[in-house]
Short mmCIF file of N, CA, C and O in Angstrom, two decimals:
data_model
loop_
_atom_site.label_atom_id
_atom_site.label_comp_id
_atom_site.label_asym_id
_atom_site.label_seq_id
_atom_site.Cartn_x
_atom_site.Cartn_y
_atom_site.Cartn_z
N UNK A 1 3.32 -16.81 -30.10
CA UNK A 1 4.11 -15.94 -29.29
C UNK A 1 5.42 -15.66 -30.00
O UNK A 1 6.07 -16.58 -30.52
N UNK A 2 5.82 -14.40 -30.10
CA UNK A 2 7.04 -14.06 -30.78
C UNK A 2 8.26 -14.51 -29.93
O UNK A 2 8.12 -14.74 -28.70
N UNK A 3 9.38 -14.53 -30.55
CA UNK A 3 10.60 -14.95 -29.84
C UNK A 3 10.95 -13.94 -28.73
O UNK A 3 11.39 -14.34 -27.66
N UNK A 4 10.72 -12.64 -28.98
CA UNK A 4 11.05 -11.62 -27.98
C UNK A 4 10.17 -11.78 -26.74
O UNK A 4 10.65 -11.71 -25.59
N UNK A 5 8.89 -11.94 -26.98
CA UNK A 5 7.94 -12.09 -25.84
C UNK A 5 8.22 -13.41 -25.07
O UNK A 5 8.07 -13.48 -23.86
N UNK A 6 8.64 -14.46 -25.79
CA UNK A 6 8.98 -15.72 -25.15
C UNK A 6 10.19 -15.57 -24.28
O UNK A 6 10.28 -16.11 -23.21
N UNK A 7 11.15 -14.78 -24.78
CA UNK A 7 12.39 -14.50 -24.00
C UNK A 7 12.07 -13.74 -22.71
O UNK A 7 12.58 -14.04 -21.64
N UNK A 8 11.16 -12.74 -22.85
CA UNK A 8 10.77 -11.96 -21.67
C UNK A 8 10.02 -12.86 -20.68
O UNK A 8 10.28 -12.80 -19.46
N UNK A 9 9.17 -13.72 -21.19
CA UNK A 9 8.41 -14.63 -20.31
C UNK A 9 9.35 -15.58 -19.60
O UNK A 9 9.21 -15.86 -18.39
N UNK A 10 10.40 -16.06 -20.31
CA UNK A 10 11.34 -16.97 -19.69
C UNK A 10 12.14 -16.28 -18.58
O UNK A 10 12.38 -16.84 -17.55
N UNK A 11 12.48 -14.98 -18.82
CA UNK A 11 13.23 -14.25 -17.79
C UNK A 11 12.37 -14.04 -16.54
O UNK A 11 12.83 -14.12 -15.43
N UNK A 12 11.10 -13.76 -16.76
CA UNK A 12 10.17 -13.55 -15.61
C UNK A 12 10.02 -14.87 -14.83
O UNK A 12 10.09 -14.86 -13.57
N UNK A 13 9.87 -16.00 -15.51
CA UNK A 13 9.71 -17.24 -14.84
C UNK A 13 11.00 -17.59 -14.10
O UNK A 13 10.94 -18.03 -12.93
N UNK A 14 12.14 -17.31 -14.66
CA UNK A 14 13.43 -17.54 -13.98
C UNK A 14 13.55 -16.67 -12.74
O UNK A 14 13.98 -17.13 -11.69
N UNK A 15 13.14 -15.43 -12.86
CA UNK A 15 13.25 -14.50 -11.72
C UNK A 15 12.29 -14.96 -10.56
O UNK A 15 12.71 -14.96 -9.41
N UNK A 16 11.06 -15.35 -10.93
CA UNK A 16 10.14 -15.82 -9.90
C UNK A 16 10.57 -17.11 -9.23
O UNK A 16 10.20 -17.39 -8.12
N UNK A 17 11.31 -17.93 -9.99
CA UNK A 17 11.81 -19.18 -9.45
C UNK A 17 13.13 -19.10 -8.74
O UNK A 17 13.60 -20.07 -8.17
N UNK A 18 13.73 -17.92 -8.76
CA UNK A 18 15.06 -17.73 -8.14
C UNK A 18 15.05 -17.86 -6.64
O UNK A 18 14.02 -17.58 -5.94
N UNK A 19 16.14 -18.23 -6.04
CA UNK A 19 16.27 -18.33 -4.59
C UNK A 19 16.04 -17.01 -3.92
O UNK A 19 15.47 -16.88 -2.86
N UNK A 20 16.54 -15.92 -4.56
CA UNK A 20 16.41 -14.56 -3.98
C UNK A 20 14.93 -14.19 -3.87
O UNK A 20 14.50 -13.61 -2.87
N UNK A 21 14.13 -14.46 -4.89
CA UNK A 21 12.72 -14.09 -4.87
C UNK A 21 11.97 -14.91 -3.81
O UNK A 21 11.17 -14.42 -3.06
N UNK A 22 12.27 -16.20 -3.75
CA UNK A 22 11.60 -17.06 -2.73
C UNK A 22 11.98 -16.54 -1.33
O UNK A 22 11.16 -16.55 -0.41
N UNK A 23 13.20 -16.12 -1.18
CA UNK A 23 13.67 -15.61 0.12
C UNK A 23 12.91 -14.29 0.46
O UNK A 23 12.51 -14.09 1.60
N UNK A 24 12.71 -13.45 -0.57
CA UNK A 24 11.96 -12.19 -0.38
C UNK A 24 10.52 -12.51 0.08
O UNK A 24 9.98 -11.80 0.94
N UNK A 25 9.91 -13.52 -0.48
CA UNK A 25 8.52 -13.89 -0.11
C UNK A 25 8.42 -14.39 1.34
O UNK A 25 7.36 -14.36 1.89
N UNK A 26 9.52 -14.77 1.93
CA UNK A 26 9.48 -15.27 3.30
C UNK A 26 9.89 -14.26 4.32
O UNK A 26 10.08 -14.59 5.49
N UNK A 27 10.03 -12.96 3.95
CA UNK A 27 10.45 -11.98 4.90
C UNK A 27 9.32 -10.95 5.17
O UNK A 27 8.36 -10.89 4.45
N UNK A 28 9.54 -10.21 6.24
CA UNK A 28 8.57 -9.20 6.66
C UNK A 28 8.50 -8.06 5.66
O UNK A 28 7.50 -7.33 5.65
N UNK A 29 9.48 -7.85 4.83
CA UNK A 29 9.44 -6.80 3.82
C UNK A 29 8.39 -7.09 2.77
O UNK A 29 8.00 -6.20 2.04
N UNK A 30 7.93 -8.31 2.69
CA UNK A 30 6.84 -8.69 1.78
C UNK A 30 5.53 -8.83 2.54
O UNK A 30 4.53 -8.18 2.17
N UNK A 31 5.48 -9.63 3.59
CA UNK A 31 4.22 -9.95 4.24
C UNK A 31 3.64 -8.77 5.06
O UNK A 31 2.43 -8.60 5.19
N UNK A 32 4.48 -7.91 5.62
CA UNK A 32 4.01 -6.74 6.35
C UNK A 32 3.18 -5.83 5.45
O UNK A 32 2.01 -5.53 5.77
N UNK A 33 3.68 -5.43 4.31
CA UNK A 33 2.91 -4.58 3.41
C UNK A 33 1.69 -5.29 2.83
O UNK A 33 0.61 -4.67 2.65
N UNK A 34 1.80 -6.58 2.53
CA UNK A 34 0.63 -7.33 2.00
C UNK A 34 -0.48 -7.31 3.03
O UNK A 34 -1.67 -7.00 2.68
N UNK A 35 -0.17 -7.53 4.29
CA UNK A 35 -1.20 -7.49 5.33
C UNK A 35 -1.74 -6.09 5.49
O UNK A 35 -2.92 -5.88 5.77
N UNK A 36 -0.89 -5.11 5.32
CA UNK A 36 -1.27 -3.70 5.49
C UNK A 36 -2.20 -3.17 4.41
O UNK A 36 -2.84 -2.18 4.60
N UNK A 37 -2.26 -3.88 3.28
CA UNK A 37 -3.13 -3.40 2.18
C UNK A 37 -4.60 -3.44 2.57
O UNK A 37 -5.43 -2.80 1.86
N UNK A 38 -4.96 -4.09 3.61
CA UNK A 38 -6.37 -4.10 4.02
C UNK A 38 -6.88 -2.69 4.39
O UNK A 38 -8.03 -2.35 4.21
N UNK A 39 -5.98 -1.85 4.89
CA UNK A 39 -6.36 -0.51 5.37
C UNK A 39 -6.76 0.36 4.16
O UNK A 39 -7.84 0.90 4.14
N UNK A 40 -5.94 0.51 3.12
CA UNK A 40 -6.35 1.33 2.01
C UNK A 40 -7.52 0.75 1.19
O UNK A 40 -8.36 1.48 0.70
N UNK A 41 -7.58 -0.61 1.16
CA UNK A 41 -8.73 -1.21 0.44
C UNK A 41 -10.04 -0.89 1.17
O UNK A 41 -11.02 -0.63 0.52
N UNK A 42 -10.01 -0.92 2.47
CA UNK A 42 -11.23 -0.58 3.24
C UNK A 42 -11.58 0.89 3.05
O UNK A 42 -12.78 1.23 2.89
N UNK A 43 -10.58 1.74 3.02
CA UNK A 43 -10.82 3.21 2.85
C UNK A 43 -11.41 3.45 1.44
O UNK A 43 -12.30 4.26 1.30
N UNK A 44 -10.91 2.73 0.44
CA UNK A 44 -11.45 2.91 -0.91
C UNK A 44 -12.86 2.42 -0.97
O UNK A 44 -13.74 3.05 -1.57
N UNK A 45 -13.15 1.27 -0.32
CA UNK A 45 -14.53 0.75 -0.26
C UNK A 45 -15.49 1.73 0.44
O UNK A 45 -16.64 1.87 0.07
N UNK A 46 -14.97 2.40 1.46
CA UNK A 46 -15.77 3.34 2.24
C UNK A 46 -16.10 4.62 1.47
O UNK A 46 -16.98 5.41 1.91
N UNK A 47 -15.46 4.88 0.36
CA UNK A 47 -15.71 6.06 -0.44
C UNK A 47 -17.16 6.09 -0.95
O UNK A 47 -17.68 7.14 -1.30
N UNK A 48 -17.79 4.90 -1.04
CA UNK A 48 -19.16 4.83 -1.54
C UNK A 48 -20.20 4.92 -0.42
O UNK A 48 -21.39 5.02 -0.70
N UNK A 49 -19.73 4.94 0.82
CA UNK A 49 -20.67 4.95 1.95
C UNK A 49 -21.05 6.40 2.30
O UNK A 49 -20.39 7.38 1.94
N UNK A 50 -22.11 6.53 3.09
CA UNK A 50 -22.60 7.79 3.55
C UNK A 50 -21.50 8.53 4.36
O UNK A 50 -20.93 7.98 5.31
N UNK A 51 -21.22 9.82 4.04
CA UNK A 51 -20.18 10.54 4.76
C UNK A 51 -20.54 10.84 6.20
O UNK A 51 -19.66 11.29 6.99
N UNK A 52 -21.73 10.62 6.59
CA UNK A 52 -22.14 10.82 7.99
C UNK A 52 -21.41 9.90 8.93
O UNK A 52 -21.22 10.17 10.12
N UNK A 53 -20.91 8.78 8.41
CA UNK A 53 -20.20 7.81 9.23
C UNK A 53 -18.71 7.99 9.32
O UNK A 53 -17.99 7.24 9.97
N UNK A 54 -18.18 8.96 8.62
CA UNK A 54 -16.72 9.22 8.60
C UNK A 54 -16.31 9.87 9.92
O UNK A 54 -16.88 10.85 10.39
N UNK A 55 -15.24 9.30 10.53
CA UNK A 55 -14.66 9.89 11.76
C UNK A 55 -13.55 10.84 11.34
O UNK A 55 -12.53 10.37 10.77
N UNK A 56 -13.74 12.10 11.62
CA UNK A 56 -12.69 13.07 11.29
C UNK A 56 -11.38 12.78 12.03
O UNK A 56 -10.31 12.91 11.46
N UNK A 57 -11.49 12.43 13.30
CA UNK A 57 -10.27 12.14 14.11
C UNK A 57 -9.54 10.93 13.57
O UNK A 57 -8.31 10.95 13.47
N UNK A 58 -10.25 9.86 13.22
CA UNK A 58 -9.60 8.68 12.69
C UNK A 58 -8.99 8.96 11.30
O UNK A 58 -7.88 8.46 11.00
N UNK A 59 -9.71 9.68 10.49
CA UNK A 59 -9.18 10.05 9.17
C UNK A 59 -7.89 10.83 9.29
O UNK A 59 -6.89 10.56 8.56
N UNK A 60 -7.86 11.82 10.19
CA UNK A 60 -6.64 12.57 10.41
C UNK A 60 -5.51 11.67 10.92
O UNK A 60 -4.36 11.77 10.48
N UNK A 61 -5.81 10.77 11.84
CA UNK A 61 -4.82 9.86 12.37
C UNK A 61 -4.25 8.97 11.25
O UNK A 61 -3.04 8.71 11.22
N UNK A 62 -5.12 8.49 10.40
CA UNK A 62 -4.67 7.61 9.31
C UNK A 62 -3.80 8.40 8.31
O UNK A 62 -2.87 7.85 7.74
N UNK A 63 -4.11 9.66 8.11
CA UNK A 63 -3.29 10.49 7.19
C UNK A 63 -1.89 10.68 7.78
O UNK A 63 -0.87 10.58 7.08
N UNK A 64 -1.83 10.97 9.07
CA UNK A 64 -0.54 11.10 9.75
C UNK A 64 0.24 9.76 9.73
O UNK A 64 1.44 9.74 9.39
N UNK A 65 -0.47 8.71 10.05
CA UNK A 65 0.18 7.38 10.06
C UNK A 65 0.76 7.04 8.70
O UNK A 65 1.91 6.62 8.63
N UNK A 66 -0.01 7.22 7.63
CA UNK A 66 0.53 6.86 6.31
C UNK A 66 1.63 7.80 5.87
O UNK A 66 2.55 7.36 5.25
N UNK A 67 1.51 9.06 6.24
CA UNK A 67 2.60 9.99 5.94
C UNK A 67 3.91 9.60 6.58
O UNK A 67 4.97 9.63 5.93
N UNK A 68 3.84 9.24 7.83
CA UNK A 68 5.06 8.77 8.54
C UNK A 68 5.60 7.46 7.96
O UNK A 68 6.81 7.33 7.78
N UNK A 69 4.75 6.53 7.67
CA UNK A 69 5.21 5.27 7.17
C UNK A 69 5.66 5.31 5.68
O UNK A 69 6.45 4.46 5.26
N UNK A 70 5.21 6.31 4.92
CA UNK A 70 5.76 6.50 3.60
C UNK A 70 7.24 6.84 3.71
O UNK A 70 8.10 6.32 2.99
N UNK A 71 7.54 7.72 4.66
CA UNK A 71 8.90 8.13 4.89
C UNK A 71 9.76 6.92 5.40
O UNK A 71 10.87 6.68 4.94
N UNK A 72 9.19 6.17 6.29
CA UNK A 72 9.87 4.96 6.83
C UNK A 72 10.14 3.97 5.72
O UNK A 72 11.29 3.40 5.64
N UNK A 73 9.19 3.73 4.83
CA UNK A 73 9.38 2.76 3.75
C UNK A 73 10.53 3.13 2.84
O UNK A 73 11.20 2.24 2.27
N UNK A 74 10.77 4.41 2.68
CA UNK A 74 11.92 4.85 1.84
C UNK A 74 13.20 4.94 2.63
O UNK A 74 14.28 4.87 2.03
N UNK A 75 13.13 5.02 3.96
CA UNK A 75 14.33 5.14 4.77
C UNK A 75 14.97 3.80 5.14
O UNK A 75 16.17 3.77 5.32
N UNK A 76 14.17 2.77 5.22
CA UNK A 76 14.75 1.45 5.58
C UNK A 76 15.60 0.88 4.44
O UNK A 76 15.41 1.27 3.30
N UNK A 77 16.51 0.02 4.83
CA UNK A 77 17.35 -0.64 3.82
C UNK A 77 17.10 -2.14 3.93
O UNK A 77 17.21 -2.70 5.01
N UNK A 78 16.68 -2.81 2.88
CA UNK A 78 16.44 -2.27 1.57
C UNK A 78 15.16 -1.51 1.51
O UNK A 78 14.23 -1.73 2.29
N UNK A 79 15.11 -0.53 0.64
CA UNK A 79 13.89 0.32 0.47
C UNK A 79 12.69 -0.57 0.17
O UNK A 79 12.77 -1.45 -0.66
N UNK A 80 11.62 -0.30 0.89
CA UNK A 80 10.45 -1.17 0.77
C UNK A 80 9.36 -0.46 -0.06
O UNK A 80 8.49 0.26 0.43
N UNK A 81 9.44 -0.65 -1.38
CA UNK A 81 8.56 0.03 -2.29
C UNK A 81 7.14 -0.52 -2.20
O UNK A 81 6.16 0.24 -2.47
N UNK A 82 6.95 -1.76 -1.81
CA UNK A 82 5.58 -2.30 -1.63
C UNK A 82 4.90 -1.60 -0.49
O UNK A 82 3.74 -1.21 -0.60
N UNK A 83 5.60 -1.37 0.60
CA UNK A 83 5.04 -0.65 1.73
C UNK A 83 4.80 0.81 1.39
O UNK A 83 3.73 1.39 1.75
N UNK A 84 5.67 1.41 0.63
CA UNK A 84 5.50 2.80 0.15
C UNK A 84 4.25 2.93 -0.69
O UNK A 84 3.43 3.81 -0.48
N UNK A 85 4.06 2.02 -1.63
CA UNK A 85 2.88 2.05 -2.49
C UNK A 85 1.56 1.90 -1.67
O UNK A 85 0.55 2.57 -1.92
N UNK A 86 1.63 1.04 -0.68
CA UNK A 86 0.48 0.82 0.20
C UNK A 86 0.08 2.11 0.89
O UNK A 86 -1.07 2.50 0.94
N UNK A 87 1.11 2.80 1.44
CA UNK A 87 0.79 4.01 2.21
C UNK A 87 0.48 5.23 1.31
O UNK A 87 -0.34 6.07 1.72
N UNK A 88 1.00 5.24 0.10
CA UNK A 88 0.58 6.31 -0.88
C UNK A 88 -0.91 6.09 -1.22
O UNK A 88 -1.67 7.06 -1.24
N UNK A 89 -1.29 4.86 -1.43
CA UNK A 89 -2.68 4.55 -1.73
C UNK A 89 -3.56 4.95 -0.54
O UNK A 89 -4.65 5.52 -0.71
N UNK A 90 -3.14 4.55 0.65
CA UNK A 90 -3.93 4.88 1.85
C UNK A 90 -4.02 6.37 2.08
O UNK A 90 -5.12 6.89 2.40
N UNK A 91 -2.94 7.12 1.89
CA UNK A 91 -2.95 8.54 2.08
C UNK A 91 -3.94 9.19 1.11
O UNK A 91 -4.71 10.07 1.48
N UNK A 92 -3.92 8.75 -0.14
CA UNK A 92 -4.85 9.28 -1.12
C UNK A 92 -6.30 8.99 -0.76
O UNK A 92 -7.14 9.90 -0.82
N UNK A 93 -6.58 7.77 -0.35
CA UNK A 93 -7.95 7.43 0.04
C UNK A 93 -8.37 8.19 1.28
O UNK A 93 -9.49 8.65 1.38
N UNK A 94 -7.48 8.33 2.26
CA UNK A 94 -7.83 9.07 3.50
C UNK A 94 -8.04 10.52 3.20
O UNK A 94 -8.93 11.16 3.84
N UNK A 95 -7.24 11.12 2.33
CA UNK A 95 -7.48 12.52 1.98
C UNK A 95 -8.82 12.72 1.29
O UNK A 95 -9.53 13.68 1.55
N UNK A 96 -9.17 11.74 0.47
CA UNK A 96 -10.51 11.82 -0.17
C UNK A 96 -11.62 11.73 0.87
O UNK A 96 -12.60 12.49 0.85
N UNK A 97 -11.41 10.82 1.87
CA UNK A 97 -12.39 10.72 2.95
C UNK A 97 -12.43 12.04 3.78
O UNK A 97 -13.49 12.47 4.20
N UNK A 98 -11.28 12.61 4.00
CA UNK A 98 -11.21 13.88 4.74
C UNK A 98 -12.00 15.00 4.06
O UNK A 98 -12.73 15.73 4.67
N UNK A 99 -11.84 15.07 2.73
CA UNK A 99 -12.60 16.07 1.94
C UNK A 99 -14.08 15.78 1.99
O UNK A 99 -14.88 16.74 2.12
N UNK A 100 -14.46 14.52 1.93
CA UNK A 100 -15.86 14.16 2.07
C UNK A 100 -16.40 14.57 3.43
O UNK A 100 -17.53 15.09 3.54
N UNK A 101 -15.60 14.38 4.49
CA UNK A 101 -16.01 14.73 5.88
C UNK A 101 -16.20 16.23 5.96
O UNK A 101 -17.21 16.68 6.52
N UNK A 102 -15.24 16.98 5.44
CA UNK A 102 -15.34 18.47 5.50
C UNK A 102 -16.53 18.98 4.71
O UNK A 102 -17.21 19.90 5.15
N UNK A 103 -16.78 18.42 3.55
CA UNK A 103 -17.96 18.85 2.74
C UNK A 103 -19.25 18.55 3.42
O UNK A 103 -20.20 19.31 3.36
N UNK A 104 -19.33 17.41 4.12
CA UNK A 104 -20.52 16.98 4.74
C UNK A 104 -20.78 17.86 5.99
O UNK A 104 -21.94 18.28 6.30
N UNK A 105 -19.76 18.14 6.76
CA UNK A 105 -19.92 18.87 8.03
C UNK A 105 -19.71 20.38 7.88
O UNK A 105 -19.85 21.10 8.88
N UNK A 106 -19.31 20.80 6.66
CA UNK A 106 -18.98 22.20 6.46
C UNK A 106 -20.08 23.00 6.00
O UNK A 106 -20.87 23.78 6.28
#
């Protein structure tokens, strides 16, 4: 390992071991988005399933939900980028599901 990469690794280890990072792990700004990742992961997994089972109403609701919460994630202080990334992923997956629904029923 070169000296530069060792220095970077040491900084990462120090950051992960810091009191601020441990405090972040114990707050809702971390655990809320982590728990929320189940929604986009399920939507991504559903992309391989038969489009006959897609609910157009639920897909629309999930698009609206993620759109609103993307805005919320950027508006709260401190800005919650983990929540924002979760909802961007969900919005993308739900839009893909919506297009599959329209193609199937159109």
